[in-house]
Amino acid sequence: MPVEILIKILSYLDVAALFSLSHVNMFNVRLYFKTGADYDMDKWKKSLRIINPDTGLPSKTEQVLRYERGSQFSLPITLDLSWLKFSKTSVTLCWSGALPDLHNISALQLHGVRRIALSRTGLKPAQRSLMLTFHAATVPKSAQKHIGQDKLIELKLLQPGVVVGLWKDQCSVAFVMLCLHSHRLVESSTRGSSVCPFIEPASKPPFDDIDPEYGLHGYQLHITLHNMKREIMSESYDQLFCRKCNAHFANTIVSRQLVNRLSEHAPLSGSITFSWRCEALRGTNCCIMTLTLLDEFKIPLWYVSSAVCLEPDHSGHVDYNYEGDCFLIQFKDEVGRVKMHFVHDVQQETYTVTGLVIYITTSKINSHFGTNY
């Protein structure tokens, strides 16, 4: 019997009939759910082909993820999502409620939950896709970065993108917050299994043995600072190039300083604060940074979404065009590093970006482009 006819017949069966059929021919019932899921995915792929020219990412990621999509968070128990916030290039997820103490959490898992509708019954069985696993044993207390606090809450960054808020008086977890970059987010929330995450296929640019500076130019960067309520900063830079530099960061290629001239300095729209629920956590000078770096073929080379904190700048970076205290936001992982310099005008209550430098490791350039710098 053709698969199309079989699927049509199975779509008229209720749950009890499908359960009985699974004892006779489980393959057909697996096939039924997979076909329905693939049909939905084919529709979503068309939406994901529409690319935002500023970010280089699909512009309809939010619409696709909101369509019969959920997220669940696994501790010893499974928690449904409390709330989420989409931005152009990332999504922030939060869970709160009856959470255990941090020292009692050995592992955290995030699953994308996909609902597959049964046409006759109206029921929607769930298909899980493992998106993220965090093992507490791999991050000792000394590596858990303190990024802010107020009278009630202390914020800790366990790893890039994983933030916990701790009640000060009880040391129990008030909330867990995850920052996810939008690149391949639809696939990671749908294409993995309940025990295995989606593995991103390698996207290699074409090899070029003619250009002596292949892989060192034509970059595009989009960077935002935001919290759960509003966007603080959003800037795009194109036609970026790199140069070899070992003075600042061992074994690196460093992008040119993006914000340098006075005309490029931009005041931020409001203060840098971190929000939970409806209110900002007072005294927490931190936010979420989302960064997307594309190569000359518009392939994402480096993408990050993580909480970052604003700290006093002791690097010696001075801009005599402004009066005020100097601050710095830094981020570093195995691929690259970001340094953002700010001046705080106390009277105007504004922050102005006076410097932005992006570093990329030589090993990442070589592995991506097949070069040998």
mmCIF file of C-alpha atoms in Angstrom:
data_model
loop_
_atom_site.group_PDB
_atom_site.id
_atom_site.type_symbol
_atom_site.label_atom_id
_atom_site.label_comp_id
_atom_site.label_asym_id
_atom_site.label_seq_id
_atom_site.Cartn_x
_atom_site.Cartn_y
_atom_site.Cartn_z
ATOM 1 C CA MET A 1 0.000 0.000 0.000
ATOM 2 C CA PRO A 2 1.441 3.440 -0.881
ATOM 3 C CA VAL A 3 2.647 5.436 2.103
ATOM 4 C CA GLU A 4 0.351 8.371 1.266
ATOM 5 C CA ILE A 5 -2.761 6.148 1.452
ATOM 6 C CA LEU A 6 -1.567 4.493 4.653
ATOM 7 C CA ILE A 7 -0.987 7.859 6.318
ATOM 8 C CA LYS A 8 -4.459 9.011 5.250
ATOM 9 C CA ILE A 9 -6.039 5.922 6.827
ATOM 10 C CA LEU A 10 -4.100 6.268 10.063
ATOM 11 C CA SER A 11 -5.134 9.905 10.384
ATOM 12 C CA TYR A 12 -8.736 8.779 10.988
ATOM 13 C CA LEU A 13 -7.859 6.485 13.884
ATOM 14 C CA ASP A 14 -8.202 7.508 17.506
ATOM 15 C CA VAL A 15 -5.547 7.033 20.169
ATOM 16 C CA ALA A 16 -6.836 3.616 21.281
ATOM 17 C CA ALA A 17 -6.811 2.298 17.716
ATOM 18 C CA LEU A 18 -3.307 3.633 17.088
ATOM 19 C CA PHE A 19 -2.148 1.994 20.322
ATOM 20 C CA SER A 20 -3.623 -1.354 19.244
ATOM 21 C CA LEU A 21 -2.097 -1.033 15.792
ATOM 22 C CA SER A 22 1.318 -0.362 17.291
ATOM 23 C CA HIS A 23 1.322 -3.917 18.710
ATOM 24 C CA VAL A 24 0.794 -5.279 15.190
ATOM 25 C CA ASN A 25 2.979 -2.932 13.147
ATOM 26 C CA MET A 26 4.842 -0.338 15.148
ATOM 27 C CA PHE A 27 6.737 0.809 12.063
ATOM 28 C CA ASN A 28 3.600 2.231 10.442
ATOM 29 C CA VAL A 29 2.728 4.213 13.633
ATOM 30 C CA ARG A 30 6.282 5.603 13.790
ATOM 31 C CA LEU A 31 6.114 6.490 10.165
ATOM 32 C CA TYR A 32 2.771 8.245 10.737
ATOM 33 C CA PHE A 33 4.117 10.699 13.300
ATOM 34 C CA LYS A 34 7.335 11.279 11.357
ATOM 35 C CA THR A 35 5.425 12.067 8.164
ATOM 36 C CA GLY A 36 3.216 14.547 9.974
ATOM 37 C CA ALA A 37 6.240 16.184 11.563
ATOM 38 C CA ASP A 38 8.109 16.358 8.245
ATOM 39 C CA TYR A 39 5.078 17.936 6.575
ATOM 40 C CA ASP A 40 5.067 20.733 9.156
ATOM 41 C CA MET A 41 8.824 21.149 8.808
ATOM 42 C CA ASP A 42 8.542 21.570 5.033
ATOM 43 C CA LYS A 43 6.121 24.457 5.603
ATOM 44 C CA TRP A 44 8.450 26.064 8.134
ATOM 45 C CA LYS A 45 11.465 25.778 5.846
ATOM 46 C CA LYS A 46 9.798 28.132 3.383
ATOM 47 C CA SER A 47 9.431 30.743 6.112
ATOM 48 C CA LEU A 48 13.029 30.284 7.201
ATOM 49 C CA ARG A 49 14.312 31.155 3.721
ATOM 50 C CA ILE A 50 13.448 34.816 4.290
ATOM 51 C CA ILE A 51 16.674 36.366 5.587
ATOM 52 C CA ASN A 52 17.064 39.631 7.503
ATOM 53 C CA PRO A 53 19.863 41.521 5.674
ATOM 54 C CA ASP A 54 21.050 43.204 8.895
ATOM 55 C CA THR A 55 21.533 39.997 10.875
ATOM 56 C CA GLY A 56 22.004 37.379 8.163
ATOM 57 C CA LEU A 57 19.507 35.159 10.028
ATOM 58 C CA PRO A 58 15.962 34.001 9.171
ATOM 59 C CA SER A 59 13.581 36.839 9.977
ATOM 60 C CA LYS A 60 10.607 34.591 10.829
ATOM 61 C CA THR A 61 12.240 32.406 13.484
ATOM 62 C CA GLU A 62 9.898 33.755 16.152
ATOM 63 C CA GLN A 63 6.756 32.960 14.131
ATOM 64 C CA VAL A 64 7.926 29.415 13.455
ATOM 65 C CA LEU A 65 8.871 28.727 17.085
ATOM 66 C CA ARG A 66 5.619 30.140 18.409
ATOM 67 C CA TYR A 67 3.606 27.801 16.178
ATOM 68 C CA GLU A 68 2.652 24.912 18.459
ATOM 69 C CA ARG A 69 5.997 24.994 20.186
ATOM 70 C CA GLY A 70 6.961 24.728 23.824
ATOM 71 C CA SER A 71 10.034 24.278 25.976
ATOM 72 C CA GLN A 72 10.525 22.146 29.047
ATOM 73 C CA PHE A 73 13.276 22.222 31.608
ATOM 74 C CA SER A 74 14.398 18.996 33.283
ATOM 75 C CA LEU A 75 15.741 18.751 36.826
ATOM 76 C CA PRO A 76 14.669 15.723 38.873
ATOM 77 C CA ILE A 77 11.292 17.055 37.734
ATOM 78 C CA THR A 78 10.086 18.614 34.496
ATOM 79 C CA LEU A 79 9.134 22.292 34.539
ATOM 80 C CA ASP A 80 7.088 24.106 31.941
ATOM 81 C CA LEU A 81 8.320 27.450 30.694
ATOM 82 C CA SER A 82 7.337 30.456 32.826
ATOM 83 C CA TRP A 83 7.868 33.062 30.122
ATOM 84 C CA LEU A 84 10.017 33.889 27.113
ATOM 85 C CA LYS A 85 11.177 36.984 25.255
ATOM 86 C CA PHE A 86 12.150 37.100 21.579
ATOM 87 C CA SER A 87 14.578 39.569 20.055
ATOM 88 C CA LYS A 88 15.838 39.830 16.473
ATOM 89 C CA THR A 89 18.634 37.312 16.976
ATOM 90 C CA SER A 90 17.901 35.451 20.200
ATOM 91 C CA VAL A 91 15.292 34.201 22.624
ATOM 92 C CA THR A 92 15.439 34.399 26.428
ATOM 93 C CA LEU A 93 13.671 31.675 28.422
ATOM 94 C CA CYS A 94 12.884 31.741 32.135
ATOM 95 C CA TRP A 95 11.703 29.198 34.683
ATOM 96 C CA SER A 96 10.707 30.075 38.225
ATOM 97 C CA GLY A 97 8.732 28.558 41.044
ATOM 98 C CA ALA A 98 9.545 25.572 43.248
ATOM 99 C CA LEU A 99 13.218 25.174 42.376
ATOM 100 C CA PRO A 100 15.824 23.333 44.520
ATOM 101 C CA ASP A 101 18.959 24.828 46.027
ATOM 102 C CA LEU A 102 21.775 25.338 43.540
ATOM 103 C CA HIS A 103 24.097 22.863 45.289
ATOM 104 C CA ASN A 104 21.408 20.175 44.887
ATOM 105 C CA ILE A 105 21.265 20.590 41.102
ATOM 106 C CA SER A 106 23.571 18.126 39.354
ATOM 107 C CA ALA A 107 22.366 18.682 35.777
ATOM 108 C CA LEU A 108 19.957 20.781 33.751
ATOM 109 C CA GLN A 109 18.412 19.863 30.409
ATOM 110 C CA LEU A 110 16.395 21.923 27.952
ATOM 111 C CA HIS A 111 14.009 20.189 25.565
ATOM 112 C CA GLY A 112 12.099 21.629 22.648
ATOM 113 C CA VAL A 113 8.592 20.140 22.730
ATOM 114 C CA ARG A 114 6.883 19.609 19.413
ATOM 115 C CA ARG A 115 3.156 18.947 19.287
ATOM 116 C CA ILE A 116 1.896 16.703 16.473
ATOM 117 C CA ALA A 117 -1.847 17.002 15.897
ATOM 118 C CA LEU A 118 -3.996 13.903 15.316
ATOM 119 C CA SER A 119 -6.588 15.059 12.802
ATOM 120 C CA ARG A 120 -9.552 13.094 14.151
ATOM 121 C CA THR A 121 -8.904 13.129 17.877
ATOM 122 C CA GLY A 122 -7.593 16.665 18.323
ATOM 123 C CA LEU A 123 -4.904 15.292 20.644
ATOM 124 C CA LYS A 124 -1.320 16.481 20.243
ATOM 125 C CA PRO A 125 1.311 13.996 21.412
ATOM 126 C CA ALA A 126 4.656 15.557 22.225
ATOM 127 C CA GLN A 127 7.974 14.903 20.524
ATOM 128 C CA ARG A 128 11.029 16.077 22.459
ATOM 129 C CA SER A 129 14.303 17.402 21.112
ATOM 130 C CA LEU A 130 17.224 17.788 23.524
ATOM 131 C CA MET A 131 18.659 21.281 23.030
ATOM 132 C CA LEU A 132 21.042 21.865 25.921
ATOM 133 C CA THR A 133 22.629 19.924 28.777
ATOM 134 C CA PHE A 134 24.457 21.571 31.666
ATOM 135 C CA HIS A 135 26.405 19.437 34.145
ATOM 136 C CA ALA A 136 27.079 21.281 37.394
ATOM 137 C CA ALA A 137 30.111 19.116 38.166
ATOM 138 C CA THR A 138 31.948 20.551 35.144
ATOM 139 C CA VAL A 139 31.639 24.105 36.510
ATOM 140 C CA PRO A 140 33.187 24.476 39.979
ATOM 141 C CA LYS A 141 32.060 27.250 42.306
ATOM 142 C CA SER A 142 35.164 29.266 41.500
ATOM 143 C CA ALA A 143 34.128 29.392 37.829
ATOM 144 C CA GLN A 144 30.554 30.521 38.545
ATOM 145 C CA LYS A 145 30.780 34.205 37.736
ATOM 146 C CA HIS A 146 28.969 36.712 39.938
ATOM 147 C CA ILE A 147 27.408 39.231 37.530
ATOM 148 C CA GLY A 148 25.123 41.321 39.730
ATOM 149 C CA GLN A 149 22.851 41.585 42.735
ATOM 150 C CA ASP A 150 20.246 43.662 44.515
ATOM 151 C CA LYS A 151 18.705 43.458 47.995
ATOM 152 C CA LEU A 152 16.895 40.190 47.252
ATOM 153 C CA ILE A 153 18.598 38.431 44.341
ATOM 154 C CA GLU A 154 22.161 37.452 43.443
ATOM 155 C CA LEU A 155 22.904 36.655 39.787
ATOM 156 C CA LYS A 156 25.381 33.975 38.731
ATOM 157 C CA LEU A 157 26.541 33.067 35.228
ATOM 158 C CA LEU A 158 27.144 29.304 35.233
ATOM 159 C CA GLN A 159 28.252 29.186 31.599
ATOM 160 C CA PRO A 160 27.589 31.431 28.578
ATOM 161 C CA GLY A 161 23.827 31.657 28.224
ATOM 162 C CA VAL A 162 22.951 30.008 31.587
ATOM 163 C CA VAL A 163 21.993 32.433 34.392
ATOM 164 C CA VAL A 164 20.557 31.634 37.815
ATOM 165 C CA GLY A 165 19.034 34.038 40.317
ATOM 166 C CA LEU A 166 19.546 33.053 43.953
ATOM 167 C CA TRP A 167 17.514 34.250 46.932
ATOM 168 C CA LYS A 168 20.055 35.887 49.221
ATOM 169 C CA ASP A 169 18.457 34.882 52.502
ATOM 170 C CA GLN A 170 17.754 31.261 51.512
ATOM 171 C CA CYS A 171 20.429 30.468 48.872
ATOM 172 C CA SER A 172 17.723 28.666 46.899
ATOM 173 C CA VAL A 173 17.154 29.240 43.186
ATOM 174 C CA ALA A 174 14.600 31.949 42.420
ATOM 175 C CA PHE A 175 14.780 31.489 38.655
ATOM 176 C CA VAL A 176 16.814 29.940 35.868
ATOM 177 C CA MET A 177 17.280 31.911 32.668
ATOM 178 C CA LEU A 178 18.655 30.663 29.347
ATOM 179 C CA CYS A 179 19.795 32.853 26.449
ATOM 180 C CA LEU A 180 19.660 31.086 23.085
ATOM 181 C CA HIS A 181 20.967 32.451 19.799
ATOM 182 C CA SER A 182 18.536 32.203 16.870
ATOM 183 C CA HIS A 183 20.988 30.480 14.521
ATOM 184 C CA ARG A 184 19.645 26.963 13.821
ATOM 185 C CA LEU A 185 17.281 27.353 16.769
ATOM 186 C CA VAL A 186 14.307 25.876 14.893
ATOM 187 C CA GLU A 187 16.336 22.830 13.906
ATOM 188 C CA SER A 188 17.753 22.297 17.406
ATOM 189 C CA SER A 189 14.260 22.481 18.925
ATOM 190 C CA THR A 190 12.767 20.008 16.441
ATOM 191 C CA ARG A 191 15.450 17.824 14.840
ATOM 192 C CA GLY A 192 17.036 16.262 17.914
ATOM 193 C CA SER A 193 15.706 13.358 19.958
ATOM 194 C CA SER A 194 14.841 13.118 23.631
ATOM 195 C CA VAL A 195 18.385 11.906 24.408
ATOM 196 C CA CYS A 196 20.481 13.375 21.584
ATOM 197 C CA PRO A 197 20.702 17.016 20.439
ATOM 198 C CA PHE A 198 20.581 18.189 16.845
ATOM 199 C CA ILE A 199 24.044 18.221 15.263
ATOM 200 C CA GLU A 200 24.569 21.218 13.025
ATOM 201 C CA PRO A 201 25.844 20.215 9.581
ATOM 202 C CA ALA A 202 29.156 21.733 8.590
ATOM 203 C CA SER A 203 28.802 24.831 6.409
ATOM 204 C CA LYS A 204 32.088 25.284 4.607
ATOM 205 C CA PRO A 205 32.764 28.212 2.278
ATOM 206 C CA PRO A 206 34.273 27.358 -1.135
ATOM 207 C CA PHE A 207 38.043 26.936 -1.113
ATOM 208 C CA ASP A 208 40.070 29.766 -2.635
ATOM 209 C CA ASP A 209 43.808 29.356 -3.253
ATOM 210 C CA ILE A 210 44.163 32.578 -5.264
ATOM 211 C CA ASP A 211 43.321 35.256 -2.672
ATOM 212 C CA PRO A 212 46.390 35.631 -0.367
ATOM 213 C CA GLU A 213 44.110 37.069 2.355
ATOM 214 C CA TYR A 214 41.285 34.573 1.958
ATOM 215 C CA GLY A 215 39.207 34.477 5.129
ATOM 216 C CA LEU A 216 40.489 37.811 6.429
ATOM 217 C CA HIS A 217 37.915 40.177 4.920
ATOM 218 C CA GLY A 218 34.271 40.588 3.970
ATOM 219 C CA TYR A 219 32.868 40.015 7.461
ATOM 220 C CA GLN A 220 29.536 41.330 8.715
ATOM 221 C CA LEU A 221 28.742 41.839 12.412
ATOM 222 C CA HIS A 222 25.419 42.402 14.151
ATOM 223 C CA ILE A 223 25.528 43.048 17.907
ATOM 224 C CA THR A 224 22.762 43.903 20.349
ATOM 225 C CA LEU A 225 22.518 44.644 24.053
ATOM 226 C CA HIS A 226 19.082 43.986 25.502
ATOM 227 C CA ASN A 227 17.195 42.773 28.513
ATOM 228 C CA MET A 228 13.828 41.054 28.860
ATOM 229 C CA LYS A 229 11.876 44.280 28.423
ATOM 230 C CA ARG A 230 13.642 46.347 25.761
ATOM 231 C CA GLU A 231 16.517 46.706 23.330
ATOM 232 C CA ILE A 232 19.378 48.831 24.668
ATOM 233 C CA MET A 233 21.626 48.838 21.600
ATOM 234 C CA SER A 234 21.477 47.360 18.097
ATOM 235 C CA GLU A 235 24.218 47.963 15.530
ATOM 236 C CA SER A 236 25.381 46.340 12.293
ATOM 237 C CA TYR A 237 28.824 46.635 10.685
ATOM 238 C CA ASP A 238 29.776 45.316 7.245
ATOM 239 C CA GLN A 239 32.891 45.016 5.086
ATOM 240 C CA LEU A 240 34.998 44.165 8.124
ATOM 241 C CA PHE A 241 38.497 42.812 7.763
ATOM 242 C CA CYS A 242 41.063 41.148 9.989
ATOM 243 C CA ARG A 243 44.768 41.365 10.544
ATOM 244 C CA LYS A 244 47.149 39.026 12.275
ATOM 245 C CA CYS A 245 47.910 40.225 15.775
ATOM 246 C CA ASN A 246 49.546 38.418 18.663
ATOM 247 C CA ALA A 247 49.998 41.410 20.939
ATOM 248 C CA HIS A 248 46.581 41.381 22.611
ATOM 249 C CA PHE A 249 45.335 37.818 22.483
ATOM 250 C CA ALA A 250 47.537 34.754 21.975
ATOM 251 C CA ASN A 251 47.162 32.989 18.621
ATOM 252 C CA THR A 252 44.491 35.342 17.290
ATOM 253 C CA ILE A 253 43.338 37.290 14.342
ATOM 254 C CA VAL A 254 41.795 40.530 15.475
ATOM 255 C CA SER A 255 39.095 42.447 13.657
ATOM 256 C CA ARG A 256 39.615 46.163 13.277
ATOM 257 C CA GLN A 257 38.287 48.394 16.024
ATOM 258 C CA LEU A 258 34.693 48.946 14.978
ATOM 259 C CA VAL A 259 33.863 51.965 17.108
ATOM 260 C CA ASN A 260 36.732 54.414 17.109
ATOM 261 C CA ARG A 261 35.922 57.762 15.469
ATOM 262 C CA LEU A 262 33.809 60.260 17.382
ATOM 263 C CA SER A 263 31.084 60.069 14.735
ATOM 264 C CA GLU A 264 30.694 56.346 15.480
ATOM 265 C CA HIS A 265 30.053 56.861 19.202
ATOM 266 C CA ALA A 266 26.459 56.079 20.080
ATOM 267 C CA PRO A 267 24.540 56.792 23.300
ATOM 268 C CA LEU A 268 22.523 53.846 24.542
ATOM 269 C CA SER A 269 18.771 54.025 24.906
ATOM 270 C CA GLY A 270 18.544 53.967 28.681
ATOM 271 C CA SER A 271 20.554 52.321 31.427
ATOM 272 C CA ILE A 272 22.074 48.846 31.417
ATOM 273 C CA THR A 273 19.864 46.764 33.710
ATOM 274 C CA PHE A 274 18.732 43.176 34.121
ATOM 275 C CA SER A 275 15.034 42.372 34.407
ATOM 276 C CA TRP A 276 13.142 39.545 36.028
ATOM 277 C CA ARG A 277 9.364 39.277 35.678
ATOM 278 C CA CYS A 278 8.182 42.897 35.367
ATOM 279 C CA GLU A 279 10.751 44.776 37.370
ATOM 280 C CA ALA A 280 14.432 45.539 36.900
ATOM 281 C CA LEU A 281 16.824 44.152 39.487
ATOM 282 C CA ARG A 282 18.148 47.314 41.074
ATOM 283 C CA GLY A 283 21.910 47.617 41.271
ATOM 284 C CA THR A 284 22.566 44.967 38.605
ATOM 285 C CA ASN A 285 24.550 46.580 35.801
ATOM 286 C CA CYS A 286 24.244 43.680 33.408
ATOM 287 C CA CYS A 287 22.271 42.745 30.319
ATOM 288 C CA ILE A 288 22.244 40.204 27.500
ATOM 289 C CA MET A 289 24.664 40.513 24.611
ATOM 290 C CA THR A 290 23.776 38.778 21.344
ATOM 291 C CA LEU A 291 26.419 38.711 18.633
ATOM 292 C CA THR A 292 26.374 37.313 15.094
ATOM 293 C CA LEU A 293 29.512 37.345 12.921
ATOM 294 C CA LEU A 294 29.060 36.291 9.280
ATOM 295 C CA ASP A 295 31.800 35.516 6.787
ATOM 296 C CA GLU A 296 31.851 36.958 3.257
ATOM 297 C CA PHE A 297 29.501 34.172 2.108
ATOM 298 C CA LYS A 298 26.966 35.090 4.832
ATOM 299 C CA ILE A 299 27.717 31.905 6.771
ATOM 300 C CA PRO A 300 27.651 32.383 10.584
ATOM 301 C CA LEU A 301 31.222 32.072 11.831
ATOM 302 C CA TRP A 302 30.602 33.018 15.470
ATOM 303 C CA TYR A 303 27.316 33.496 17.302
ATOM 304 C CA VAL A 304 26.797 34.183 20.996
ATOM 305 C CA SER A 305 23.934 35.045 23.313
ATOM 306 C CA SER A 306 24.893 35.451 26.960
ATOM 307 C CA ALA A 307 24.469 37.659 29.991
ATOM 308 C CA VAL A 308 27.315 40.150 30.408
ATOM 309 C CA CYS A 309 28.085 42.645 33.152
ATOM 310 C CA LEU A 310 29.255 46.255 33.112
ATOM 311 C CA GLU A 311 32.448 46.663 35.134
ATOM 312 C CA PRO A 312 34.786 49.584 35.896
ATOM 313 C CA ASP A 313 37.293 49.984 33.085
ATOM 314 C CA HIS A 314 40.859 49.697 34.380
ATOM 315 C CA SER A 315 42.358 48.967 30.952
ATOM 316 C CA GLY A 316 43.579 52.526 30.421
ATOM 317 C CA HIS A 317 41.128 53.234 27.597
ATOM 318 C CA VAL A 318 40.391 56.983 27.827
ATOM 319 C CA ASP A 319 38.272 59.231 25.617
ATOM 320 C CA TYR A 320 38.863 62.947 26.296
ATOM 321 C CA ASN A 321 35.698 63.924 24.421
ATOM 322 C CA TYR A 322 33.615 62.892 27.433
ATOM 323 C CA GLU A 323 33.508 63.451 31.149
ATOM 324 C CA GLY A 324 32.400 60.579 33.287
ATOM 325 C CA ASP A 325 33.345 57.177 34.617
ATOM 326 C CA CYS A 326 34.685 54.557 32.190
ATOM 327 C CA PHE A 327 33.161 51.085 32.064
ATOM 328 C CA LEU A 328 33.847 47.892 30.156
ATOM 329 C CA ILE A 329 31.888 44.864 28.949
ATOM 330 C CA GLN A 330 33.965 41.808 28.095
ATOM 331 C CA PHE A 331 33.094 38.383 26.773
ATOM 332 C CA LYS A 332 35.385 35.496 25.844
ATOM 333 C CA ASP A 333 34.936 31.908 24.723
ATOM 334 C CA GLU A 334 36.934 29.385 22.722
ATOM 335 C CA VAL A 335 36.116 31.131 19.418
ATOM 336 C CA GLY A 336 36.640 34.811 20.160
ATOM 337 C CA ARG A 337 36.462 37.788 22.441
ATOM 338 C CA VAL A 338 34.530 41.080 22.657
ATOM 339 C CA LYS A 339 35.584 44.306 24.376
ATOM 340 C CA MET A 340 33.124 47.216 24.622
ATOM 341 C CA HIS A 341 34.117 50.515 26.247
ATOM 342 C CA PHE A 342 31.570 52.942 27.717
ATOM 343 C CA VAL A 343 31.504 56.363 29.349
ATOM 344 C CA HIS A 344 28.762 57.053 31.887
ATOM 345 C CA ASP A 345 27.358 60.591 32.028
ATOM 346 C CA VAL A 346 25.910 60.836 35.530
ATOM 347 C CA GLN A 347 23.980 64.073 34.886
ATOM 348 C CA GLN A 348 22.361 62.838 31.678
ATOM 349 C CA GLU A 349 22.104 59.271 33.031
ATOM 350 C CA THR A 350 23.341 57.854 29.729
ATOM 351 C CA TYR A 351 26.030 55.425 28.595
ATOM 352 C CA THR A 352 27.964 56.075 25.381
ATOM 353 C CA VAL A 353 29.836 53.364 23.486
ATOM 354 C CA THR A 354 33.345 54.693 22.833
ATOM 355 C CA GLY A 355 35.100 51.520 21.716
ATOM 356 C CA LEU A 356 34.270 48.089 20.310
ATOM 357 C CA VAL A 357 36.841 45.464 19.324
ATOM 358 C CA ILE A 358 36.207 41.901 18.135
ATOM 359 C CA TYR A 359 38.875 39.180 18.317
ATOM 360 C CA ILE A 360 38.681 35.837 16.476
ATOM 361 C CA THR A 361 41.081 32.963 17.100
ATOM 362 C CA THR A 362 43.372 31.892 14.305
ATOM 363 C CA SER A 363 42.336 28.276 14.823
ATOM 364 C CA LYS A 364 38.693 29.163 14.113
ATOM 365 C CA ILE A 365 39.626 30.997 10.914
ATOM 366 C CA ASN A 366 41.761 28.085 9.731
ATOM 367 C CA SER A 367 39.167 25.419 10.530
ATOM 368 C CA HIS A 368 36.384 27.395 8.835
ATOM 369 C CA PHE A 369 38.210 28.427 5.661
ATOM 370 C CA GLY A 370 40.749 25.613 5.353
ATOM 371 C CA THR A 371 43.635 28.081 5.600
ATOM 372 C CA ASN A 372 46.928 27.847 7.476
ATOM 373 C CA TYR A 373 47.570 31.245 9.042
#
